[in-house]
Tab-separated table of C-alpha atoms and ligand atoms in Angstrom:
chain	number	residue	atom	x	y	z
A	1	MET	CA	145.672	99.469	-69.546
A	2	SER	CA	145.664	96.916	-66.486
A	3	ALA	CA	149.355	97.149	-65.921
A	4	ASP	CA	150.463	94.174	-64.032
A	5	VAL	CA	153.447	94.869	-62.085
A	6	GLN	CA	156.026	92.280	-60.617
A	7	SER	CA	155.512	90.540	-57.480
A	8	HIS	CA	157.968	91.699	-54.816
A	9	PRO	CA	161.126	89.765	-54.661
A	10	GLY	CA	161.428	88.093	-51.159
A	11	ASP	CA	157.903	88.831	-50.525
A	12	GLY	CA	156.293	86.170	-52.470
A	13	ALA	CA	152.869	86.761	-50.972
A	14	THR	CA	152.672	90.299	-52.009
A	15	THR	CA	151.912	91.507	-55.579
A	16	ARG	CA	150.964	94.702	-57.392
A	17	ALA	CA	147.368	94.809	-58.706
A	18	SER	CA	145.590	97.051	-61.119
A	19	SER	CA	141.941	97.685	-61.956
A	20	PRO	CA	140.518	99.357	-65.129
A	21	ASP	CA	137.180	100.122	-63.858
A	22	GLY	CA	137.286	100.141	-60.109
A	23	ARG	CA	135.314	96.734	-60.001
A	24	SER	CA	137.464	94.134	-61.434
A	25	PHE	CA	141.169	93.837	-60.713
A	26	SER	CA	144.221	91.869	-61.929
A	27	ALA	CA	147.396	90.991	-60.271
A	28	ARG	CA	150.426	89.065	-60.877
A	29	ALA	CA	151.807	86.423	-58.321
A	30	SER	CA	155.188	84.507	-58.460
A	31	SER	CA	153.496	81.095	-58.542
A	32	ALA	CA	150.346	79.269	-58.839
A	33	ALA	CA	150.705	78.289	-55.186
A	34	ALA	CA	150.544	81.993	-54.141
A	35	VAL	CA	147.158	82.585	-55.428
A	36	ARG	CA	144.330	80.313	-56.300
A	37	PRO	CA	140.877	80.746	-57.791
A	38	GLY	CA	138.340	81.455	-54.829
A	39	ASP	CA	141.228	83.199	-52.818
A	40	TYR	CA	140.740	86.643	-51.336
A	41	LEU	CA	143.164	89.449	-51.542
A	42	ARG	CA	143.512	92.682	-49.429
A	43	ILE	CA	144.292	95.176	-52.004
A	44	VAL	CA	145.419	98.756	-50.798
A	45	ARG	CA	145.088	101.576	-53.411
A	46	GLU	CA	147.532	104.150	-53.824
A	47	ASP	CA	145.165	106.590	-52.004
A	48	GLY	CA	145.350	104.269	-48.955
A	49	ALA	CA	141.669	103.003	-49.613
A	50	ASP	CA	141.353	99.285	-48.446
A	51	LEU	CA	139.619	96.723	-50.897
A	52	LEU	CA	138.809	93.196	-50.838
A	53	GLY	CA	139.310	91.307	-54.105
A	54	PHE	CA	138.025	87.924	-55.132
A	55	VAL	CA	140.272	85.643	-57.183
A	56	GLU	CA	138.218	84.260	-59.946
A	57	GLU	CA	140.667	83.286	-62.540
A	58	VAL	CA	144.440	82.245	-62.556
A	59	THR	CA	146.398	81.955	-65.789
A	60	PRO	CA	150.058	81.031	-66.142
A	61	LEU	CA	152.277	83.546	-67.666
A	62	ASP	CA	154.913	83.198	-70.325
A	63	GLY	CA	158.068	82.855	-68.308
A	64	SER	CA	157.249	82.706	-64.764
A	65	GLY	CA	154.347	83.640	-62.450
A	66	VAL	CA	150.631	83.815	-62.916
A	67	SER	CA	148.067	86.297	-63.595
A	68	ALA	CA	145.212	86.503	-61.242
A	69	ALA	CA	142.030	88.261	-62.112
A	70	GLY	CA	138.754	88.829	-60.115
A	71	SER	CA	136.184	91.363	-58.646
A	72	LEU	CA	136.469	93.875	-55.965
A	73	ILE	CA	133.791	93.134	-53.350
A	74	ASP	CA	131.466	95.716	-52.228
A	75	GLU	CA	131.925	95.552	-48.522
A	76	GLY	CA	129.339	98.345	-48.047
A	77	SER	CA	132.096	100.885	-46.849
A	78	ASP	CA	132.287	104.275	-48.332
A	79	VAL	CA	135.214	103.648	-50.590
A	80	THR	CA	134.419	105.084	-53.974
A	81	PRO	CA	135.124	102.713	-56.850
A	82	MET	CA	137.835	103.895	-58.935
A	83	PRO	CA	140.459	102.679	-61.599
A	84	PHE	CA	143.910	102.142	-60.254
A	85	THR	CA	147.205	100.966	-61.551
A	86	ASP	CA	149.608	100.263	-58.911
A	87	ALA	CA	147.960	98.827	-55.606
A	88	ASN	CA	149.422	96.632	-53.004
A	89	ALA	CA	147.830	93.155	-53.017
A	90	ALA	CA	148.465	90.574	-50.368
A	91	PRO	CA	146.530	87.566	-48.736
A	92	THR	CA	143.842	88.718	-46.462
A	93	SER	CA	142.888	87.589	-42.888
A	94	PRO	CA	140.252	84.841	-42.376
A	95	ASP	CA	138.209	87.482	-40.414
A	96	SER	CA	137.995	89.781	-43.357
A	97	VAL	CA	136.607	86.739	-45.442
A	98	ALA	CA	134.299	85.726	-42.853
A	99	ARG	CA	132.711	89.134	-42.602
A	100	VAL	CA	131.743	88.731	-46.271
A	101	VAL	CA	130.882	84.851	-46.466
A	102	SER	CA	129.729	83.976	-42.924
A	103	GLY	CA	126.642	85.907	-42.336
A	104	PRO	CA	125.203	87.056	-38.880
A	105	ASP	CA	123.880	83.592	-37.836
A	106	PRO	CA	126.169	80.759	-37.061
A	107	GLU	CA	123.306	78.204	-37.288
A	108	LEU	CA	122.881	79.177	-41.170
A	109	VAL	CA	126.586	78.154	-41.900
A	110	VAL	CA	126.394	75.126	-44.270
A	111	GLY	CA	130.174	74.443	-44.468
A	112	GLN	CA	133.627	75.668	-43.964
A	113	LEU	CA	135.786	77.155	-46.732
A	114	VAL	CA	138.101	74.364	-47.883
A	115	SER	CA	140.937	77.026	-48.231
A	116	THR	CA	140.524	78.353	-45.044
A	117	PRO	CA	138.607	75.919	-42.626
A	118	SER	CA	138.202	78.518	-39.674
A	119	VAL	CA	135.692	80.454	-42.063
A	120	GLY	CA	132.157	79.390	-42.218
A	121	VAL	CA	129.975	80.040	-45.209
A	122	GLY	CA	126.311	80.892	-44.287
A	123	LEU	CA	122.956	80.693	-46.339
A	124	VAL	CA	121.432	84.214	-47.209
A	125	PRO	CA	117.927	82.909	-46.369
A	126	HIS	CA	116.063	85.696	-48.062
A	127	ARG	CA	117.646	84.682	-51.307
A	128	LEU	CA	116.284	81.158	-51.107
A	129	ASN	CA	113.478	82.576	-53.077
A	130	ARG	CA	114.936	81.286	-56.266
A	131	HIS	CA	115.272	77.919	-57.956
A	132	THR	CA	118.373	75.879	-57.109
A	133	PHE	CA	120.165	73.266	-58.887
A	134	TRP	CA	122.381	70.743	-56.969
A	135	CYS	CA	124.569	68.309	-58.742
A	136	GLY	CA	127.367	65.715	-58.255
A	137	GLN	CA	128.331	62.143	-59.303
A	138	SER	CA	126.920	59.366	-57.614
A	139	GLY	CA	128.652	59.186	-54.069
A	140	SER	CA	129.836	62.678	-53.977
A	141	GLY	CA	127.686	63.433	-50.912
A	142	LYS	CA	124.696	65.373	-52.475
A	143	THR	CA	121.958	63.816	-50.341
A	144	TYR	CA	124.089	64.249	-47.199
A	145	ALA	CA	124.826	67.951	-47.967
A	146	LEU	CA	121.164	68.533	-49.112
A	147	GLY	CA	120.334	67.235	-45.652
A	148	VAL	CA	122.646	69.727	-44.159
A	149	ALA	CA	120.980	72.560	-45.870
A	150	LEU	CA	117.537	71.448	-45.113
A	151	GLU	CA	118.356	71.275	-41.557
A	152	ARG	CA	119.605	74.760	-41.404
A	153	ILE	CA	116.686	76.137	-43.302
A	154	ILE	CA	114.187	74.285	-40.969
A	155	LEU	CA	115.892	75.456	-37.868
A	156	ARG	CA	116.532	78.978	-38.732
A	157	THR	CA	113.735	80.106	-41.489
A	158	ARG	CA	110.266	79.972	-41.457
A	159	LEU	CA	110.286	78.752	-45.055
A	160	PRO	CA	108.291	75.362	-45.236
A	161	VAL	CA	109.886	72.539	-47.139
A	162	VAL	CA	108.550	69.533	-49.034
A	163	VAL	CA	110.780	66.769	-49.830
A	164	PHE	CA	110.184	64.272	-52.564
A	165	ASP	CA	112.322	61.450	-51.353
A	166	PRO	CA	112.613	58.687	-53.997
A	167	ASN	CA	115.189	56.772	-51.803
A	168	SER	CA	113.585	57.214	-48.272
A	169	ASP	CA	116.916	59.267	-47.429
A	170	PHE	CA	115.226	61.776	-45.365
A	171	VAL	CA	112.691	59.743	-43.376
A	172	LYS	CA	114.596	60.580	-40.287
A	173	LEU	CA	114.712	64.335	-40.596
A	174	HIS	CA	112.840	64.654	-37.375
A	175	ALA	CA	115.404	62.190	-35.439
A	176	VAL	CA	118.212	64.219	-33.712
A	177	ARG	CA	121.786	62.596	-33.801
A	178	GLU	CA	123.495	61.941	-30.270
A	179	GLY	CA	125.792	64.627	-29.282
A	180	VAL	CA	123.981	67.390	-30.751
A	181	ASP	CA	124.223	70.515	-28.913
A	182	PRO	CA	120.866	70.218	-26.630
A	183	ALA	CA	119.635	73.964	-27.409
A	184	VAL	CA	119.645	73.009	-31.192
A	185	ALA	CA	118.188	69.743	-30.640
A	186	GLU	CA	115.519	71.579	-28.713
A	187	ALA	CA	114.969	74.124	-31.410
A	188	LEU	CA	114.540	71.427	-34.060
A	189	ALA	CA	112.272	69.332	-31.909
A	190	GLY	CA	110.066	72.416	-31.689
A	191	ARG	CA	109.922	72.470	-35.537
A	192	ALA	CA	106.975	70.312	-37.125
A	193	VAL	CA	108.358	67.917	-39.629
A	194	ARG	CA	105.974	65.275	-40.857
A	195	VAL	CA	107.199	62.324	-42.713
A	196	LEU	CA	104.726	60.634	-44.447
A	197	ARG	CA	105.085	57.034	-45.843
A	198	PRO	CA	102.932	54.392	-47.905
A	199	GLY	CA	100.738	52.424	-45.651
A	200	ASP	CA	97.931	53.184	-42.872
A	201	GLY	CA	97.840	55.404	-39.889
A	202	PRO	CA	98.333	59.126	-39.267
A	203	ASP	CA	101.212	59.583	-41.314
A	204	ALA	CA	100.061	57.478	-44.375
A	205	LEU	CA	101.069	59.050	-47.723
A	206	ARG	CA	98.065	59.340	-49.610
A	207	ILE	CA	96.364	61.648	-52.211
A	208	ARG	CA	92.761	62.353	-53.182
A	209	PHE	CA	91.812	61.427	-56.790
A	210	ARG	CA	88.577	63.424	-56.699
A	211	ASP	CA	90.223	66.443	-55.988
A	212	MET	CA	92.625	66.281	-59.275
A	213	GLY	CA	91.907	67.957	-62.421
A	214	PRO	CA	90.691	66.267	-65.573
A	215	ARG	CA	93.961	66.400	-67.242
A	216	ALA	CA	95.670	64.835	-64.277
A	217	LYS	CA	92.995	61.887	-63.905
A	218	ALA	CA	93.282	61.341	-67.769
A	219	ALA	CA	96.998	60.846	-67.225
A	220	ILE	CA	96.526	58.584	-64.356
A	221	LEU	CA	94.046	56.515	-66.437
A	222	ARG	CA	96.096	56.829	-69.696
A	223	LEU	CA	93.119	58.447	-71.523
A	224	ASP	CA	93.520	60.721	-74.263
A	225	PRO	CA	90.512	62.959	-74.603
A	226	VAL	CA	90.335	62.444	-78.441
A	227	VAL	CA	91.438	59.018	-79.043
A	228	ASN	CA	89.626	57.677	-76.051
A	229	ARG	CA	86.745	60.370	-76.150
A	230	GLY	CA	83.886	58.083	-74.816
A	231	GLU	CA	85.825	56.958	-71.704
A	232	TYR	CA	87.321	60.222	-71.079
A	233	ASN	CA	83.641	61.874	-71.206
A	234	ALA	CA	82.248	59.149	-69.023
A	235	LEU	CA	85.145	60.127	-66.533
A	236	LEU	CA	83.958	63.810	-66.458
A	237	ARG	CA	80.259	62.569	-66.478
A	238	LEU	CA	80.411	60.207	-63.828
A	239	ALA	CA	82.386	62.080	-61.201
A	240	PRO	CA	79.260	63.110	-59.051
A	241	ALA	CA	77.727	59.548	-59.032
A	242	LEU	CA	80.992	58.276	-57.707
A	243	GLN	CA	81.153	60.500	-54.653
A	244	GLY	CA	81.131	58.553	-51.528
A	245	VAL	CA	81.236	55.345	-53.044
A	246	ASP	CA	82.975	52.527	-51.368
A	247	PRO	CA	86.355	51.985	-53.246
A	248	ALA	CA	85.586	48.365	-53.921
A	249	GLY	CA	82.257	49.360	-55.504
A	250	ILE	CA	83.632	52.019	-57.955
A	251	PRO	CA	83.733	49.764	-61.051
A	252	ALA	CA	80.325	48.480	-60.496
A	253	ARG	CA	78.915	51.963	-60.031
A	254	MET	CA	80.565	53.072	-63.257
A	255	ARG	CA	78.892	50.035	-65.044
A	256	GLU	CA	75.610	50.815	-63.584
A	257	VAL	CA	75.426	54.307	-64.447
A	258	GLY	CA	77.825	54.875	-67.331
A	259	GLY	CA	76.528	52.701	-70.075
A	260	LEU	CA	79.106	51.160	-72.532
A	261	ASP	CA	81.668	54.021	-71.774
A	262	GLY	CA	81.055	53.358	-68.165
A	263	GLU	CA	81.938	49.738	-68.843
A	264	ALA	CA	84.996	50.568	-70.724
A	265	LEU	CA	86.228	52.996	-67.897
A	266	ALA	CA	85.339	50.299	-65.362
A	267	GLN	CA	87.428	47.728	-67.256
A	268	ARG	CA	90.458	50.323	-67.541
A	269	VAL	CA	90.395	50.807	-63.782
A	270	GLU	CA	90.441	47.072	-63.039
A	271	ASN	CA	93.220	46.416	-65.766
A	272	LEU	CA	95.343	49.066	-64.594
A	273	GLY	CA	94.932	47.715	-60.928
A	274	LEU	CA	94.343	51.239	-59.675
A	275	LEU	CA	92.087	50.079	-56.650
A	276	GLU	CA	94.817	48.100	-55.333
A	277	TRP	CA	97.246	50.959	-54.971
A	278	GLN	CA	97.948	52.168	-51.540
A	279	THR	CA	98.013	55.678	-52.731
A	280	TRP	CA	94.246	56.683	-52.478
A	281	ALA	CA	92.993	58.806	-49.486
A	282	TYR	CA	89.446	58.773	-50.060
A	283	ASP	CA	88.015	60.622	-46.889
A	284	HIS	CA	91.445	60.168	-44.988
A	285	GLU	CA	93.822	62.912	-44.787
A	286	ALA	CA	95.858	63.468	-47.815
A	287	ALA	CA	99.382	64.541	-48.469
A	288	THR	CA	97.992	67.926	-50.118
A	289	ASP	CA	95.872	68.418	-46.787
A	290	VAL	CA	99.151	68.086	-44.719
A	291	ILE	CA	101.153	70.485	-47.031
A	292	ALA	CA	98.198	72.973	-46.998
A	293	GLY	CA	98.985	73.233	-43.092
A	294	ARG	CA	102.610	74.207	-43.988
A	295	PRO	CA	104.592	72.108	-41.314
A	296	ALA	CA	108.260	73.011	-41.439
A	297	ALA	CA	108.983	70.231	-43.399
A	298	THR	CA	107.088	67.459	-45.167
A	299	VAL	CA	108.874	64.423	-46.389
A	300	LEU	CA	107.095	62.324	-48.995
A	301	ASP	CA	108.660	58.767	-48.766
A	302	LEU	CA	108.135	57.884	-52.449
A	303	GLY	CA	110.881	55.265	-52.213
A	304	ALA	CA	108.641	52.793	-50.133
A	305	PHE	CA	105.920	52.709	-53.083
A	306	HIS	CA	106.326	49.314	-55.057
A	307	SER	CA	105.607	50.925	-58.541
A	308	GLY	CA	106.895	54.035	-60.168
A	309	ASP	CA	103.588	55.229	-61.241
A	310	GLU	CA	102.401	55.330	-57.705
A	311	GLN	CA	105.484	57.659	-57.155
A	312	LEU	CA	104.619	59.638	-60.058
A	313	VAL	CA	100.830	59.923	-59.084
A	314	VAL	CA	101.749	61.294	-55.656
A	315	ALA	CA	104.186	63.910	-57.172
A	316	LEU	CA	101.497	64.845	-59.841
A	317	ALA	CA	98.637	65.140	-57.121
A	318	VAL	CA	100.993	67.321	-54.874
A	319	LEU	CA	102.141	69.540	-57.705
A	320	GLU	CA	98.788	69.962	-59.230
A	321	ASP	CA	97.434	71.130	-55.973
A	322	LEU	CA	100.080	73.562	-55.300
A	323	TRP	CA	99.674	75.002	-58.789
A	324	ALA	CA	96.004	75.211	-58.310
A	325	ARG	CA	96.516	77.122	-55.002
A	326	ARG	CA	99.285	79.361	-56.445
A	327	GLU	CA	97.267	82.592	-55.978
A	328	GLU	CA	97.436	82.135	-52.289
A	329	ARG	CA	101.226	82.949	-52.605
A	330	ARG	CA	102.285	80.993	-49.463
A	331	PRO	CA	106.068	80.279	-49.734
A	332	LEU	CA	107.295	76.706	-50.065
A	333	LEU	CA	110.515	75.456	-51.069
A	334	LEU	CA	110.085	72.100	-53.262
A	335	VAL	CA	112.883	69.708	-52.881
A	336	ILE	CA	113.503	66.995	-55.353
A	337	ASP	CA	116.167	64.592	-54.699
A	338	GLU	CA	117.025	62.352	-57.808
A	339	ALA	CA	115.166	64.974	-59.900
A	340	HIS	CA	115.832	62.940	-63.090
A	341	ASN	CA	112.925	60.659	-61.911
A	342	LEU	CA	110.409	63.560	-61.983
A	343	CYS	CA	111.847	65.768	-64.590
A	344	PRO	CA	113.882	63.922	-66.940
A	345	PRO	CA	114.293	65.572	-70.531
A	346	GLU	CA	112.130	62.715	-72.161
A	347	PRO	CA	109.956	61.095	-69.782
A	348	GLU	CA	107.895	57.934	-70.490
A	349	GLY	CA	104.175	57.791	-70.550
A	350	PRO	CA	101.384	60.277	-69.818
A	351	LEU	CA	102.103	60.381	-66.107
A	352	GLY	CA	105.637	61.212	-66.347
A	353	ILE	CA	104.978	63.622	-69.039
A	354	ALA	CA	102.409	65.468	-66.942
A	355	VAL	CA	104.750	65.500	-63.909
A	356	ARG	CA	107.633	67.106	-65.831
A	357	ASP	CA	105.238	69.532	-67.677
A	358	ARG	CA	104.114	70.760	-64.143
A	359	ILE	CA	107.715	71.166	-62.760
A	360	ILE	CA	108.607	73.160	-66.020
A	361	GLN	CA	105.773	75.298	-65.430
A	362	ILE	CA	106.676	75.869	-61.791
A	363	ALA	CA	110.447	76.426	-62.767
A	364	ALA	CA	109.280	79.036	-65.424
A	365	GLU	CA	106.361	80.896	-63.421
A	366	GLY	CA	106.407	79.627	-59.759
A	367	ARG	CA	108.909	82.202	-58.448
A	368	LYS	CA	106.332	85.017	-58.354
A	369	PHE	CA	103.929	82.651	-56.498
A	370	GLY	CA	106.458	81.608	-53.945
A	371	LEU	CA	107.072	78.081	-55.206
A	372	TRP	CA	110.729	77.557	-55.315
A	373	LEU	CA	112.582	74.330	-56.557
A	374	LEU	CA	115.704	72.558	-55.426
A	375	LEU	CA	116.465	70.029	-57.631
A	376	SER	CA	119.332	67.540	-57.084
A	377	THR	CA	120.763	64.954	-59.698
A	378	GLN	CA	123.833	63.584	-60.974
A	379	ARG	CA	124.438	65.355	-64.234
A	380	PRO	CA	122.684	68.395	-65.653
A	381	SER	CA	121.785	66.674	-68.782
A	382	LYS	CA	119.538	64.219	-66.772
A	383	VAL	CA	117.030	67.014	-66.122
A	384	HIS	CA	115.049	68.828	-68.587
A	385	ARG	CA	117.015	71.804	-69.747
A	386	GLY	CA	114.183	74.192	-69.417
A	387	ILE	CA	114.040	73.540	-65.784
A	388	VAL	CA	117.883	73.815	-65.128
A	389	SER	CA	118.088	77.059	-67.114
A	390	GLN	CA	115.882	78.706	-64.684
A	391	CYS	CA	117.915	78.085	-61.614
A	392	ASP	CA	119.912	80.887	-60.131
A	393	ASN	CA	121.493	79.043	-57.246
A	394	VAL	CA	123.694	76.082	-57.767
A	395	THR	CA	125.715	73.576	-55.685
A	396	VAL	CA	128.161	71.438	-57.527
A	397	MET	CA	129.745	68.446	-55.715
A	398	ARG	CA	132.503	66.130	-57.238
A	399	MET	CA	131.922	66.035	-61.158
A	400	ASN	CA	134.890	64.837	-62.993
A	401	SER	CA	133.337	64.844	-66.465
A	402	PRO	CA	134.587	67.345	-68.582
A	403	GLY	CA	131.585	67.412	-70.826
A	404	ASP	CA	129.323	67.870	-67.625
A	405	LEU	CA	131.426	70.805	-66.361
A	406	ALA	CA	131.561	72.444	-69.772
A	407	GLU	CA	127.578	72.269	-69.561
A	408	LEU	CA	127.426	73.678	-66.141
A	409	GLY	CA	129.530	76.498	-67.075
A	410	ASP	CA	127.379	77.295	-69.987
A	411	LEU	CA	124.263	77.038	-67.687
A	412	PHE	CA	125.710	78.968	-64.719
A	413	GLY	CA	127.578	81.694	-66.259
A	414	PHE	CA	127.816	83.498	-62.842
A	415	VAL	CA	130.293	80.694	-61.600
A	416	PRO	CA	133.943	81.353	-62.535
A	417	ARG	CA	135.061	78.663	-64.891
A	418	SER	CA	138.488	78.133	-62.831
A	419	ILE	CA	136.466	77.518	-59.486
A	420	LEU	CA	134.063	75.171	-61.248
A	421	ALA	CA	136.922	73.316	-62.609
A	422	GLN	CA	138.342	72.464	-59.241
A	423	SER	CA	134.934	70.324	-58.608
A	424	ALA	CA	136.721	67.525	-60.695
A	425	ARG	CA	139.112	66.917	-57.517
A	426	PHE	CA	136.551	67.267	-54.799
A	427	ARG	CA	136.365	64.844	-52.013
A	428	GLN	CA	133.324	63.495	-50.850
A	429	GLY	CA	131.344	66.261	-48.969
A	430	GLU	CA	133.107	69.195	-50.762
A	431	ALA	CA	131.052	71.594	-52.656
A	432	LEU	CA	131.051	74.549	-54.584
A	433	ILE	CA	128.230	76.951	-53.859
A	434	ALA	CA	127.147	79.862	-55.919
A	435	GLY	CA	124.375	82.152	-56.483
A	436	GLY	CA	122.346	84.548	-54.419
A	437	PHE	CA	121.897	82.155	-51.528
A	438	VAL	CA	125.455	82.546	-50.574
A	439	ALA	CA	127.419	85.710	-50.483
A	440	MET	CA	130.109	84.626	-52.785
A	441	PRO	CA	130.899	81.426	-54.936
A	442	SER	CA	132.615	79.370	-52.353
A	443	ILE	CA	134.175	75.885	-52.083
A	444	VAL	CA	133.145	74.293	-48.730
A	445	ARG	CA	133.489	71.110	-46.694
A	446	VAL	CA	129.859	70.615	-45.544
A	447	ARG	CA	129.201	70.668	-41.904
A	448	ASP	CA	127.933	67.464	-40.060
A	449	ARG	CA	124.538	66.632	-40.224
A	450	ILE	CA	122.274	67.068	-36.897
A	451	THR	CA	119.516	64.548	-37.932
A	452	LEU	CA	120.100	60.852	-38.901
A	453	GLU	CA	120.349	59.684	-42.736
A	454	GLY	CA	117.432	57.463	-43.790
A	455	GLY	CA	118.931	55.470	-46.550
A	456	ILE	CA	121.478	52.881	-45.826
A	457	ASP	CA	124.477	52.131	-48.258
A	458	VAL	CA	124.687	48.387	-48.894
A	459	ARG	CA	127.810	47.176	-47.556
A	460	VAL	CA	130.185	44.411	-49.003
A	461	PRO	CA	129.740	41.167	-47.023
A	462	MET	CA	133.067	40.389	-45.397
A	463	PRO	CA	134.154	36.844	-43.936
V	1	LIG	N1	129.981	65.162	-45.563
V	1	LIG	C1	129.914	63.866	-45.374
V	1	LIG	N2	130.187	63.281	-43.959
V	1	LIG	C2	130.014	62.194	-43.644
V	1	LIG	N3	129.574	61.305	-44.641
V	1	LIG	C3	129.196	61.558	-45.755
V	1	LIG	C4	129.267	62.897	-46.210
V	1	LIG	N4	128.929	62.853	-47.528
V	1	LIG	C5	128.395	61.875	-47.869
V	1	LIG	N5	128.530	60.937	-46.857
V	1	LIG	C6	128.286	59.425	-46.854
V	1	LIG	O1	128.667	58.849	-48.064
V	1	LIG	C7	127.618	58.202	-48.804
V	1	LIG	C8	127.148	58.586	-49.967
V	1	LIG	O2	126.713	59.897	-49.891
V	1	LIG	P1	125.386	60.486	-50.464
V	1	LIG	O3	124.168	59.582	-50.374
V	1	LIG	O4	125.142	61.819	-49.911
V	1	LIG	O5	125.799	60.728	-52.069
V	1	LIG	P2	125.134	60.953	-53.260
V	1	LIG	O6	125.830	62.032	-53.739
V	1	LIG	O7	123.538	61.632	-52.961
V	1	LIG	O8	124.933	59.932	-54.275
V	1	LIG	P3	123.730	59.366	-55.078
V	1	LIG	O9	123.807	60.322	-56.416
V	1	LIG	O10	124.216	57.953	-55.436
V	1	LIG	O11	122.413	59.356	-54.502
V	1	LIG	C9	126.654	58.116	-47.516
V	1	LIG	O12	126.598	56.961	-46.915
V	1	LIG	C10	126.694	59.187	-46.800
V	1	LIG	O13	126.561	58.930	-45.259
V	2	LIG	MG1	121.822	60.783	-53.257
């Protein structure tokens, strides 16, 4: 029996704790103010062994007081886990908590514990080899906080990052803010950050049609291999004849060498306006070439494209190329902000379906090839469930819909429900971070950005 014992009269913060298995504990406190989910307790066993307990659930008791339950943390000491019935439990010092959650590198700290602001919470970099889900309602500070995490990853790991940036929010990820510690600014300046944007010049965001596989090409041309078998076949047959042809001359060459099916294919290209897109690299450097060189970060500014299809085509080309090269096993973190654009449950059109299906495949199989996803969105239901369910790391910012919180609770069983419930009251910039990439589920206020934010909030005009 886990015998809850009375808290000490006159010493509200000290309680008695018991453990049925040496791994979990329960304790009783005089009031909900004395112990909250996410708190740490120092528990001294009857034999004098000193343990650290993490409070996961707090439930009111009949009468007065609350019952707190949680896990005993393995601090790597030589204390043997064993059941106990009457241990002394009291709040612990910030130093003891910091030893568990801060990690050895202050530059990997992403925020401070809301309950104990002197304690920083550090990323566990070697556990970034998992998929991560990042959610919170609009304005909760997801993009800002994501920027904080990316800055830390770029600065302190050698894990290259590719950012699919639909709102041009990360286009200044290479521009350090004023007032940043000069040593940090210098370290960041030493990391290659490429920002590719639609247009011309050395940082143009382009992709190469001819490098794409037949299914991706067919999706761009909205061709079905059975319904449009003639044109689909012409697409396969004509590829060699189109090599090196000047873009403006492509439809003419299709007509010249492709017969009736070539004519139909040329009409399709013209009707879809594909040659007017800014997207095509032809013989210029393509985004896939840049990413293959693995800069510390590559930002793909999708927000500056005029059409949604161009955004999808760029995403598809990049994802297809990475998948085709997966056996190279070169690690990469694929960050998708506003992930509902690229992997909603039910995308429209063949391009949207092709992009989503590739992301589903990367979610399911990419981990072992070093392709790790970090997906940010407003609600869990906006992203295909087969993708979200593959995420082992999660960040939750303000979310006040009970339905969304219940869904997150189901999807991420490793996040204690009482801690998750607190996200309904988060302020902007506060986040619950849980999963292997942090030592313990933690509610933090994210630290300040060191690079500039790209997107600008539209301000209310004032007189
Ligand atoms: N921790 C923070 N410190 C300072 N400003 C912040 C912080 N978090 C967010 N902001 C500011 O609040 C605004 C909204 O934040 P952000 O764009 O990150 O929200 P979001 O959750 O990504 O919203 P959306 O879902 O609409 O994209 C931005 O102008 C940003 O600069
Ligand atoms: Mg955002």
